[in-house]
Coordinates of C-alpha atoms in Angstrom, one line a residue:
M840 CA 50.4 29.8 -77.1
T841 CA 47.4 30.3 -74.7
V842 CA 44.5 32.7 -75.3
D843 CA 46.1 35.2 -72.9
D844 CA 49.4 35.0 -74.5
S845 CA 47.8 35.5 -78.0
W846 CA 45.9 38.6 -76.5
H847 CA 49.2 40.1 -75.2
F848 CA 51.1 39.3 -78.3
L849 CA 48.4 41.1 -80.5
S850 CA 47.7 43.8 -78.1
D851 CA 51.3 45.2 -77.8
G852 CA 51.8 45.0 -81.6
R853 CA 54.4 42.1 -81.6
G854 CA 53.5 40.1 -84.6
G855 CA 50.3 41.9 -85.3
D856 CA 51.9 44.9 -86.8
G857 CA 49.3 47.0 -84.8
N858 CA 46.7 45.6 -87.1
P859 CA 43.2 46.8 -85.6
R860 CA 41.4 43.8 -87.1
A861 CA 43.7 41.3 -85.5
M862 CA 43.3 43.3 -82.0
I863 CA 39.5 43.0 -82.4
R864 CA 39.6 39.4 -83.2
A865 CA 41.7 38.7 -80.2
R866 CA 39.5 40.7 -78.0
L867 CA 36.4 38.7 -79.1
L868 CA 38.3 35.4 -78.6
R869 CA 39.3 36.4 -75.1
N870 CA 35.6 37.5 -74.2
R871 CA 34.3 34.1 -75.5
C872 CA 36.9 32.1 -73.3
T873 CA 36.2 34.2 -70.3
R874 CA 32.5 33.6 -70.6
S875 CA 33.2 29.8 -70.9
A876 CA 35.4 29.9 -67.7
A877 CA 32.7 31.7 -65.9
F878 CA 30.0 29.1 -66.7
P879 CA 31.9 25.8 -66.6
T880 CA 29.0 23.6 -66.4
E881 CA 27.5 24.7 -69.7
P882 CA 27.2 21.7 -71.9
A883 CA 29.2 21.5 -75.2
R884 CA 27.4 23.0 -78.1
E885 CA 27.0 19.7 -79.9
N886 CA 25.2 18.2 -76.9
R887 CA 23.0 21.1 -76.2
P888 CA 19.3 20.6 -77.3
M889 CA 18.3 22.9 -80.3
P890 CA 15.6 25.4 -79.5
P891 CA 12.4 25.2 -81.5
A892 CA 12.4 27.0 -85.0
R893 CA 11.3 30.6 -85.0
R894 CA 10.4 32.9 -87.8
G895 CA 12.1 36.4 -87.3
R896 CA 13.0 37.8 -84.0
P897 CA 11.1 36.7 -80.9
T898 CA 8.1 39.1 -80.0
S899 CA 8.7 41.4 -77.0
L900 CA 4.8 41.7 -76.4
G901 CA 3.2 40.1 -73.4
D902 CA 6.3 39.2 -71.5
E903 CA 5.1 40.7 -68.1
A904 CA 5.4 37.6 -66.0
F905 CA 4.7 39.5 -62.7
D906 CA 1.1 40.1 -63.4
P907 CA -1.2 37.8 -65.1
W908 CA -3.8 40.5 -66.1
P909 CA -1.7 43.8 -66.6
R910 CA -3.4 46.7 -68.5
I911 CA -2.4 46.3 -72.1
E912 CA -1.5 49.8 -73.4
H913 CA -2.5 51.3 -76.8
G914 CA 0.9 50.7 -78.4
Q915 CA 0.8 47.0 -77.7
L916 CA -2.8 46.6 -78.9
A917 CA -1.7 48.2 -82.1
A918 CA 1.5 45.8 -82.4
W919 CA -0.6 42.8 -81.7
L920 CA -3.1 43.7 -84.4
L921 CA -0.4 44.3 -87.0
K922 CA 1.3 41.0 -86.2
M923 CA -1.9 39.0 -86.3
C924 CA -2.8 40.5 -89.7
R925 CA 0.7 39.3 -90.9
L926 CA 0.3 35.9 -89.6
Y927 CA -3.4 35.1 -90.2
G928 CA -4.6 37.8 -92.6
R929 CA -4.0 35.5 -95.7
E930 CA -3.9 31.9 -96.4
D931 CA -0.3 31.4 -95.8
I932 CA 1.7 33.0 -93.0
L933 CA 3.9 35.9 -94.2
T934 CA 7.3 36.2 -92.6
I935 CA 8.6 39.7 -91.7
R936 CA 10.8 39.6 -94.8
Q937 CA 8.0 38.6 -97.0
L938 CA 5.8 41.5 -95.7
A939 CA 8.6 43.9 -96.0
A940 CA 9.1 42.9 -99.6
A941 CA 5.3 43.2 -100.3
V942 CA 5.1 46.9 -99.0
R943 CA 5.5 49.2 -101.8
T944 CA 6.4 52.8 -102.1
P945 CA 8.3 53.7 -100.1
P946 CA 10.2 50.5 -99.4
V947 CA 10.8 49.3 -95.7
D948 CA 13.3 46.8 -94.3
N949 CA 12.9 43.9 -91.9
A950 CA 13.9 45.7 -88.8
T951 CA 11.4 48.4 -89.5
V952 CA 8.5 45.9 -89.5
S953 CA 9.9 44.3 -86.5
R954 CA 9.9 47.4 -84.6
W955 CA 6.1 48.0 -85.6
E956 CA 5.3 44.5 -84.4
N957 CA 7.2 45.0 -81.2
S958 CA 5.6 48.4 -80.3
R959 CA 9.1 50.0 -80.6
A960 CA 8.1 52.5 -83.4
T961 CA 4.9 54.3 -84.6
V962 CA 3.3 53.0 -87.7
P963 CA 3.0 55.7 -90.5
T964 CA -0.3 56.1 -92.2
W965 CA 1.0 55.1 -95.7
A966 CA 2.1 51.8 -94.2
L967 CA -1.3 51.1 -92.7
H968 CA -2.9 51.7 -96.1
Q969 CA -0.4 49.2 -97.5
Y970 CA -1.6 46.7 -94.8
E971 CA -5.2 47.2 -95.8
R972 CA -4.3 46.4 -99.4
L973 CA -2.3 43.4 -98.7
F974 CA -4.9 41.8 -96.3
D975 CA -8.1 42.9 -98.0
L976 CA -9.4 45.0 -95.2
P977 CA -11.9 47.8 -95.8
P978 CA -10.1 51.0 -96.8
G979 CA -9.7 53.0 -93.6
E980 CA -10.3 50.3 -90.9
L981 CA -6.8 49.7 -89.9
V982 CA -6.0 53.3 -90.1
A983 CA -8.8 54.2 -87.9
V984 CA -8.2 51.7 -85.2
V985 CA -4.3 52.4 -85.1
T986 CA -4.9 56.1 -85.1
A987 CA -7.3 55.9 -82.3
L988 CA -4.8 53.9 -80.4
G989 CA -2.0 56.2 -81.0
R990 CA -3.8 59.5 -80.7
D991 CA -1.1 60.9 -78.5
R992 CA 1.7 60.1 -81.1
P993 CA 1.7 61.7 -84.5
T994 CA 1.9 59.2 -87.5
G995 CA 4.0 61.5 -89.7
R996 CA 1.1 62.9 -91.6
R997 CA 1.3 66.8 -91.4
S998 CA -1.2 68.3 -93.9
A999 CA -4.0 67.1 -96.2
P1000 CA -3.1 67.8 -100.0
R1001 CA -6.7 69.0 -100.6
C1002 CA -7.3 71.0 -97.5
D1003 CA -8.9 74.0 -99.1
E1004 CA -11.0 71.5 -101.2
L1005 CA -12.2 69.4 -98.3
L1006 CA -13.1 72.6 -96.3
E1007 CA -15.2 74.0 -99.1
K1008 CA -16.8 70.3 -99.4
C1009 CA -17.7 70.5 -95.6
L1010 CA -19.1 74.0 -95.7
D1011 CA -21.3 73.2 -98.7
R1012 CA -23.1 70.4 -96.9
A1013 CA -21.8 67.6 -99.2
P1014 CA -21.2 64.0 -97.8
V1015 CA -17.9 63.9 -96.3
S1016 CA -16.2 60.6 -95.3
A1017 CA -14.4 59.8 -92.1
A1018 CA -11.1 59.7 -93.9
E1019 CA -11.7 63.1 -95.2
W1020 CA -12.5 64.5 -91.8
A1021 CA -9.3 63.0 -90.5
D1022 CA -7.3 64.7 -93.2
L1023 CA -9.1 68.0 -92.7
T1024 CA -8.6 68.2 -89.1
V1025 CA -4.8 67.4 -89.3
S1026 CA -4.4 70.4 -91.6
L1027 CA -6.7 72.8 -89.7
T1028 CA -5.0 72.1 -86.4
Q1029 CA -1.5 72.9 -87.7
P1030 CA 0.1 75.8 -85.4
R1031 CA 0.4 78.2 -88.3
R1032 CA -3.0 77.6 -89.7
K1033 CA -5.5 80.3 -88.9
T1034 CA -9.2 79.5 -89.1
A1035 CA -12.1 81.8 -88.1
R1036 CA -14.3 81.0 -85.3
P1037 CA -17.5 80.8 -87.4
I1038 CA -15.9 78.1 -89.5
W1039 CA -14.9 76.1 -86.3
D1040 CA -18.5 76.5 -85.1
T1041 CA -20.0 75.0 -88.4
L1042 CA -17.4 72.2 -88.6
G1043 CA -17.8 71.4 -84.8
H1044 CA -21.6 71.0 -85.1
R1045 CA -21.3 68.8 -88.2
L1046 CA -18.6 66.7 -87.2
L1047 CA -20.1 66.0 -83.7
T1048 CA -23.4 64.9 -85.4
E1049 CA -21.6 62.6 -87.8
M1050 CA -19.5 61.0 -85.0
C1051 CA -22.7 60.2 -83.0
L1052 CA -24.3 58.6 -86.1
S1053 CA -21.2 56.6 -87.1
V1054 CA -20.5 53.0 -86.2
G1055 CA -17.2 51.0 -86.0
W1056 CA -14.1 52.2 -87.5
R1057 CA -15.8 55.3 -89.1
Y1058 CA -16.8 56.3 -85.5
L1059 CA -13.2 55.9 -84.4
L1060 CA -11.8 58.1 -87.2
R1061 CA -14.3 60.9 -86.5
L1062 CA -13.6 60.5 -82.7
S1063 CA -9.9 60.9 -83.3
A1064 CA -10.6 64.0 -85.5
L1065 CA -12.7 65.5 -82.7
Q1066 CA -10.1 64.9 -80.1
R1067 CA -7.6 66.5 -82.3
V1068 CA -9.8 69.5 -82.5
H1069 CA -10.4 69.5 -78.7
R1070 CA -6.6 69.9 -78.2
H1071 CA -6.5 73.0 -80.5
P1072 CA -7.0 76.3 -78.6
E1073 CA -9.6 77.8 -81.0
G1074 CA -11.1 74.7 -82.1
G1075 CA -11.5 73.3 -78.8
A1076 CA -13.2 76.3 -77.4
A1077 CA -15.7 76.2 -80.3
L1078 CA -16.3 72.6 -79.8
V1079 CA -17.2 73.0 -76.2
A1080 CA -19.7 75.5 -77.2
A1081 CA -21.1 73.2 -79.9
T1082 CA -21.3 70.3 -77.4
E1083 CA -23.3 72.5 -75.0
E1084 CA -25.7 73.5 -77.6
F1085 CA -26.0 70.1 -79.0
V1086 CA -26.9 68.2 -75.7
T1087 CA -29.1 70.9 -74.3
E1088 CA -31.9 70.4 -76.9
P1089 CA -34.7 68.9 -74.8
A1090 CA -35.4 66.0 -77.2
C1091 CA -31.7 65.2 -78.0
Q1092 CA -31.1 61.4 -78.1
L1093 CA -27.2 61.4 -78.4
I1094 CA -26.0 63.0 -75.1
I1095 CA -23.4 60.7 -73.7
D1096 CA -20.7 60.6 -76.5
P1097 CA -20.4 64.3 -76.9
I1098 CA -20.0 64.9 -73.2
A1099 CA -17.6 62.0 -72.7
L1100 CA -15.4 63.5 -75.6
L1101 CA -14.7 66.5 -73.3
A1102 CA -12.1 64.4 -71.7
A1103 CA -9.9 65.2 -74.6
N1104 CA -10.0 69.0 -74.0
P1105 CA -7.1 70.1 -71.7
A1106 CA -8.6 73.5 -70.9
P1107 CA -9.6 74.0 -67.1
A1108 CA -13.0 75.2 -68.3
A1109 CA -13.8 71.8 -69.8
A1110 CA -12.9 70.1 -66.5
R1111 CA -15.2 72.5 -64.5
H1112 CA -18.0 71.9 -67.0
L1113 CA -17.6 68.1 -66.5
L1114 CA -17.7 68.4 -62.8
R1115 CA -20.8 70.5 -63.0
L1116 CA -22.5 68.0 -65.3
L1117 CA -21.6 65.3 -62.8
C1118 CA -22.9 67.0 -59.6
E1119 CA -25.8 69.0 -61.2
P1120 CA -27.1 67.0 -64.2
R1121 CA -30.3 67.7 -66.1
N1122 CA -30.6 64.0 -66.8
E1123 CA -29.0 60.6 -66.3
A1124 CA -27.5 60.7 -69.8
E1125 CA -25.4 63.9 -68.8
Q1126 CA -24.3 62.3 -65.6
L1127 CA -23.1 59.1 -67.5
G1128 CA -21.3 61.1 -70.1
A1129 CA -19.4 62.9 -67.3
L1130 CA -18.5 59.8 -65.7
F1131 CA -17.1 58.2 -68.8
A1132 CA -15.1 61.4 -69.4
W1133 CA -13.5 61.3 -65.8
A1134 CA -12.8 57.4 -66.2
A1135 CA -10.8 58.3 -69.4
R1136 CA -8.9 61.3 -67.8
P1137 CA -8.8 61.3 -64.1
P1138 CA -8.1 64.8 -62.6
S1139 CA -4.7 65.8 -61.1
A1140 CA -5.7 68.7 -58.8
P1141 CA -6.1 67.4 -55.3
D1142 CA -9.4 69.3 -54.7
M1143 CA -10.8 68.0 -58.0
V1144 CA -9.8 64.5 -57.0
R1145 CA -11.7 64.7 -53.7
R1146 CA -14.9 66.1 -55.2
L1147 CA -14.9 63.5 -57.9
E1148 CA -14.3 60.7 -55.4
A1149 CA -17.0 61.7 -53.2
A1150 CA -19.4 62.1 -56.0
S1151 CA -18.4 58.7 -57.6
C1152 CA -18.8 57.0 -54.3
E1153 CA -22.3 58.5 -53.8
L1154 CA -23.3 57.4 -57.3
C1155 CA -22.1 53.8 -56.5
A1156 CA -25.1 53.5 -54.2
S1157 CA -27.5 54.7 -57.0
T1158 CA -30.5 52.7 -58.0
S1159 CA -29.4 52.9 -61.7
P1160 CA -27.2 50.0 -62.7
P1161 CA -25.5 52.1 -65.6
L1162 CA -24.6 54.7 -63.1
Q1163 CA -23.3 52.3 -60.5
V1164 CA -21.0 50.6 -63.1
A1165 CA -19.8 54.0 -64.6
A1166 CA -19.1 55.4 -61.0
S1167 CA -17.1 52.2 -60.1
D1168 CA -15.0 52.7 -63.4
V1169 CA -14.3 56.2 -62.2
L1170 CA -13.1 55.0 -58.7
A1171 CA -10.9 52.3 -60.4
A1172 CA -9.3 54.9 -62.7
L1173 CA -8.6 57.2 -59.7
F1174 CA -7.0 54.3 -57.8
R1175 CA -5.0 53.3 -60.7
H1176 CA -3.4 56.8 -61.1
R1177 CA -2.8 57.0 -57.5
P1178 CA 0.5 55.4 -56.4
S1179 CA -0.6 54.7 -52.8
R1180 CA -3.7 52.9 -53.8
P1181 CA -3.3 50.7 -56.8
G1182 CA -6.7 49.8 -58.2
A1183 CA -7.9 46.6 -60.1
R1184 CA -7.0 46.5 -63.7
S1185 CA -10.2 44.7 -64.7
A1186 CA -13.4 43.8 -62.9
P1187 CA -13.9 40.1 -61.9
L1188 CA -16.1 38.2 -64.3
G1189 CA -17.6 35.8 -61.7
K1190 CA -18.0 32.1 -62.1
A1191 CA -20.3 32.3 -65.2
G1192 CA -18.2 35.0 -66.8
D1193 CA -15.0 32.8 -66.3
G1194 CA -16.7 30.0 -68.2
V1195 CA -17.6 32.3 -71.0
F1196 CA -14.1 33.7 -71.2
G1197 CA -12.8 30.2 -71.3
Q1198 CA -14.9 29.4 -74.3
L1199 CA -13.9 32.5 -76.1
H1200 CA -10.3 32.0 -75.4
G1201 CA -10.6 28.4 -76.7
A1202 CA -12.0 29.6 -79.9
L1203 CA -9.3 32.2 -80.4
A1204 CA -6.6 29.6 -79.6
K1205 CA -8.1 27.1 -82.0
A1206 CA -7.9 29.8 -84.7
Q1207 CA -4.2 30.4 -84.0
T1208 CA -3.0 26.8 -84.7
R1209 CA -1.0 28.0 -87.7
H1210 CA 1.1 30.3 -85.3
H1211 CA 4.7 29.1 -84.6
E1212 CA 4.7 30.3 -81.0
A1213 CA 2.2 31.1 -78.2
D1214 CA 0.2 34.3 -78.4
L1215 CA 1.1 36.0 -75.2
L1216 CA -1.5 38.9 -75.6
G1217 CA -4.5 37.1 -76.9
R1218 CA -6.0 35.9 -73.6
R1219 CA -5.4 39.3 -71.9
I1220 CA -6.9 41.2 -74.7
L1221 CA -10.1 39.1 -74.6
R1222 CA -10.4 39.7 -70.9
Q1223 CA -9.8 43.5 -71.3
A1224 CA -12.6 43.6 -73.9
L1225 CA -15.0 41.9 -71.6
A1226 CA -14.2 43.3 -68.2
S1227 CA -11.9 46.4 -68.3
T1228 CA -13.0 49.1 -65.9
D1229 CA -11.7 51.7 -68.3
S1230 CA -14.7 52.1 -70.8
D1231 CA -12.5 54.0 -73.3
L1232 CA -9.9 51.2 -73.4
R1233 CA -12.6 48.6 -73.3
I1234 CA -14.2 50.1 -76.5
L1235 CA -10.8 50.4 -78.4
T1236 CA -9.9 46.8 -77.5
V1237 CA -13.3 45.6 -79.1
N1238 CA -12.4 47.6 -82.1
V1239 CA -8.9 45.8 -82.2
L1240 CA -10.7 42.5 -82.2
H1241 CA -13.1 43.8 -84.9
A1242 CA -10.2 44.5 -87.3
S1243 CA -8.3 41.4 -86.5
P1244 CA -8.7 38.1 -88.5
F1245 CA -10.4 36.6 -85.7
R1246 CA -13.6 38.7 -85.9
A1247 CA -15.8 36.1 -87.5
V1248 CA -14.5 33.2 -85.3
L1249 CA -15.3 35.2 -82.1
A1250 CA -18.7 36.5 -83.3
D1251 CA -19.8 32.9 -84.2
T1252 CA -18.8 31.7 -80.8
V1253 CA -20.7 34.4 -79.0
A1254 CA -23.8 33.7 -81.2
S1255 CA -23.6 30.0 -80.3
M1256 CA -23.4 30.7 -76.6
L1257 CA -26.5 33.0 -76.9
T1258 CA -28.5 30.5 -78.8
S1259 CA -27.5 27.5 -76.8
G1260 CA -28.6 29.0 -73.5
R1261 CA -25.1 28.6 -71.9
T1262 CA -25.5 31.9 -70.1
R1263 CA -28.1 32.8 -67.7
T1264 CA -30.8 35.1 -69.1
G1265 CA -30.8 38.5 -67.5
S1266 CA -27.1 38.1 -66.0
A1267 CA -24.6 40.7 -66.4
I1268 CA -22.3 38.6 -68.6
H1269 CA -25.4 37.9 -70.9
S1270 CA -25.7 41.6 -71.5
V1271 CA -22.1 41.8 -72.2
L1272 CA -22.2 39.1 -74.8
V1273 CA -25.0 40.6 -76.6
D1274 CA -23.1 43.9 -76.7
L1275 CA -20.1 42.2 -77.9
L1276 CA -22.0 40.4 -80.7
G1277 CA -23.4 43.8 -81.8
S1278 CA -19.6 45.0 -82.1
L1279 CA -18.4 42.0 -83.9
G1280 CA -21.2 40.5 -85.7
E1281 CA -22.4 40.6 -89.3
T1282 CA -25.7 40.8 -91.0
R1283 CA -26.2 37.0 -90.5
H1284 CA -26.3 37.6 -86.9
R1285 CA -29.2 40.0 -86.8
T1286 CA -31.7 37.2 -86.6
I1287 CA -30.3 35.9 -83.4
V1288 CA -30.5 39.2 -81.7
E1289 CA -34.0 39.8 -83.1
N1290 CA -35.0 36.5 -81.4
L1291 CA -33.6 37.7 -78.1
I1292 CA -36.0 40.8 -78.3
R1293 CA -38.9 38.5 -79.2
R1294 CA -38.4 36.3 -76.2
G1295 CA -37.8 39.5 -73.9
T1296 CA -34.2 38.6 -73.2
A1297 CA -32.0 41.6 -72.6
R1298 CA -34.2 43.8 -74.6
D1299 CA -32.2 46.9 -74.1
A1300 CA -28.9 45.4 -75.0
A1301 CA -30.3 43.6 -78.0
A1302 CA -31.8 47.0 -79.3
L1303 CA -28.4 48.7 -78.9
A1304 CA -26.7 45.8 -80.7
L1305 CA -29.0 45.9 -83.8
A1306 CA -28.1 49.6 -84.1
H1307 CA -24.5 48.7 -84.7
L1308 CA -24.9 45.5 -86.6
P1309 CA -25.1 45.7 -90.4
G1310 CA -28.6 45.4 -92.1
R1311 CA -32.1 46.5 -90.9
T1312 CA -35.0 45.2 -89.0
D1313 CA -38.7 44.9 -90.0
P1314 CA -40.3 48.0 -88.4
R1315 CA -43.3 45.8 -87.2
L1316 CA -40.8 44.3 -84.6
W1317 CA -40.0 47.7 -83.3
H1318 CA -43.8 48.6 -83.2
H1319 CA -44.5 45.4 -81.2
V1320 CA -41.7 46.2 -78.8
L1321 CA -42.8 49.8 -78.3
T1322 CA -46.4 48.7 -77.7
A1323 CA -45.5 46.2 -74.9
Q1324 CA -43.3 48.7 -73.1
P1325 CA -44.4 51.5 -70.6
T1326 CA -43.9 54.9 -71.9
G1327 CA -40.6 56.6 -71.2
S1328 CA -38.9 53.2 -70.5
S1329 CA -35.1 52.5 -71.3
T1330 CA -36.3 49.9 -73.8
Q1331 CA -38.3 52.6 -75.7
R1332 CA -35.1 54.8 -75.8
A1333 CA -33.1 51.9 -77.0
V1334 CA -35.5 51.0 -79.8
L1335 CA -35.6 54.7 -81.1
Y1336 CA -31.9 54.7 -80.8
A1337 CA -31.6 51.5 -83.1
V1338 CA -34.1 52.9 -85.7
G1339 CA -32.5 56.3 -85.7
M1340 CA -29.0 55.0 -86.1
K1341 CA -30.0 53.0 -89.2
G1342 CA -31.6 56.2 -90.7
D1343 CA -34.8 54.4 -91.2
R1344 CA -37.1 57.4 -91.7
D1345 CA -40.1 55.2 -92.6
G1346 CA -39.5 53.4 -89.3
L1347 CA -39.3 56.6 -87.3
R1348 CA -42.5 57.9 -89.0
L1349 CA -44.2 54.6 -87.9
L1350 CA -43.0 54.8 -84.3
R1351 CA -43.8 58.4 -83.6
A1352 CA -47.6 57.5 -83.7
H1353 CA -47.1 56.5 -80.1
A1354 CA -47.0 58.7 -76.9
P1355 CA -46.0 62.2 -77.0
V1356 CA -42.5 61.4 -75.6
V1357 CA -41.8 58.9 -78.3
R1358 CA -43.1 61.4 -80.9
S1359 CA -40.8 64.1 -79.8
R1360 CA -37.7 61.8 -79.8
A1361 CA -38.6 60.5 -83.3
N1362 CA -39.1 64.0 -84.5
W1363 CA -35.5 64.7 -83.3
W1364 CA -34.0 62.0 -85.3
L1365 CA -36.1 63.1 -88.4
R1366 CA -34.8 66.6 -88.0
L1367 CA -31.0 65.6 -88.3
P1368 CA -29.3 67.1 -91.4
A1369 CA -29.5 64.9 -94.3
E1370 CA -25.8 65.2 -95.2
A1371 CA -24.8 64.2 -91.7
S1372 CA -26.8 60.9 -92.0
A1373 CA -25.5 60.3 -95.5
G1374 CA -21.9 61.1 -94.5
A1375 CA -21.9 58.9 -91.3
A1376 CA -21.9 55.7 -93.5
L1377 CA -18.9 56.8 -95.5

């Protein structure tokens, strides 16, 4: 009896007694034979070469073969980070089944973990805490990075269990951690929650100050909390007013971040305010903040697009390099969101930059020798961290690398390139490397950056990097740099930023003995609330 005969025999009920299971078996058998007939050249199973062994299902990340450098979206970055933690966060590689078994209350199955690692499902906050426990990450770091990446998608957390207690703690000026700010803003921005405007004003001022003083994942958690408040009707209006009051103080040293944060506010008034700051700024910092905001959220109204494009084209011819770069990022964002004119996904690195990129990728690939298959995203993530024209995405990508198991390897590679003189001093890629070391480095890397300042190499970038690296610098070095620089220079502002971000009050008192402009800026840092400085490190 042929396969077709058996199919008819079972399908019409003869001999099968109408048995559904027999009918299904016959249908499967027929489909299998039909497929074999359609592909007669397919070798027999026993003669076919066996594919290489895999652990779990193959990843779906990084399979865009049509474009070698596509933009890596936030969900893919989070999924890559979770997978790398599973594969390289411990001495032995964990399979998906082992990780699912290690996750405790509530339990998860293998398919759920696989969906997390393939960007098919949002990872809840409780699962991120389990990852931090399993892989010995600082409590809150993975939550902060993934929350910042998935800020447009809820993570399942609806309300903080201690909302009233946290609110009282904030209003009483007690130190508040970044995780507590995240829990509090989740609760206060619920639709049915009513909060008086004076409370929003007080919380907005304090959270804005602490965000500006925070570094790393603590900065990201507070940034996500402020973005959540901006999307709230009452909280967003209060936060816009708090931002205006914060940045208009003459001696204010933290202007760019609060203004750039206005991109999270969907109200038309916020967009008009950003355009006014771009076209009629009081200083260059306001203009930079407005450019960063527009690069993160290009406008949709045609008249707003035309005005923004004209202003950005004009600033591309500015004598200020930061304004030129930021204006170019805005134009790239406009073209990226315009179907008729697709813009570049990342800026070209140049010949020297390509060499640096090759060394960094080589270090990453060497650290991934235990992986069972090629990492399809790692190379693109490195390029995005170095040369993305979206400043917001570039910062998030660097923080993903900071939370990954490859942070120390990449930081040591960058430090080796800076000390061996493989990059030309004063070049753009040299400053990018110094900035990258400030984001990925540890306390042991401070000496390398301090030596760059002593040699006069990329002083501004080195001072900003020291503001973000763990540890402290001898105030005598800062005094020497300030004495050698003209009054009001960018290096003086960078030095004061580095000392102020570290909360070094003795260093600020030493530095304010200089010119009046330095004294006024140092006094601004000294006037910051003590609870904000203490809470920024939590």
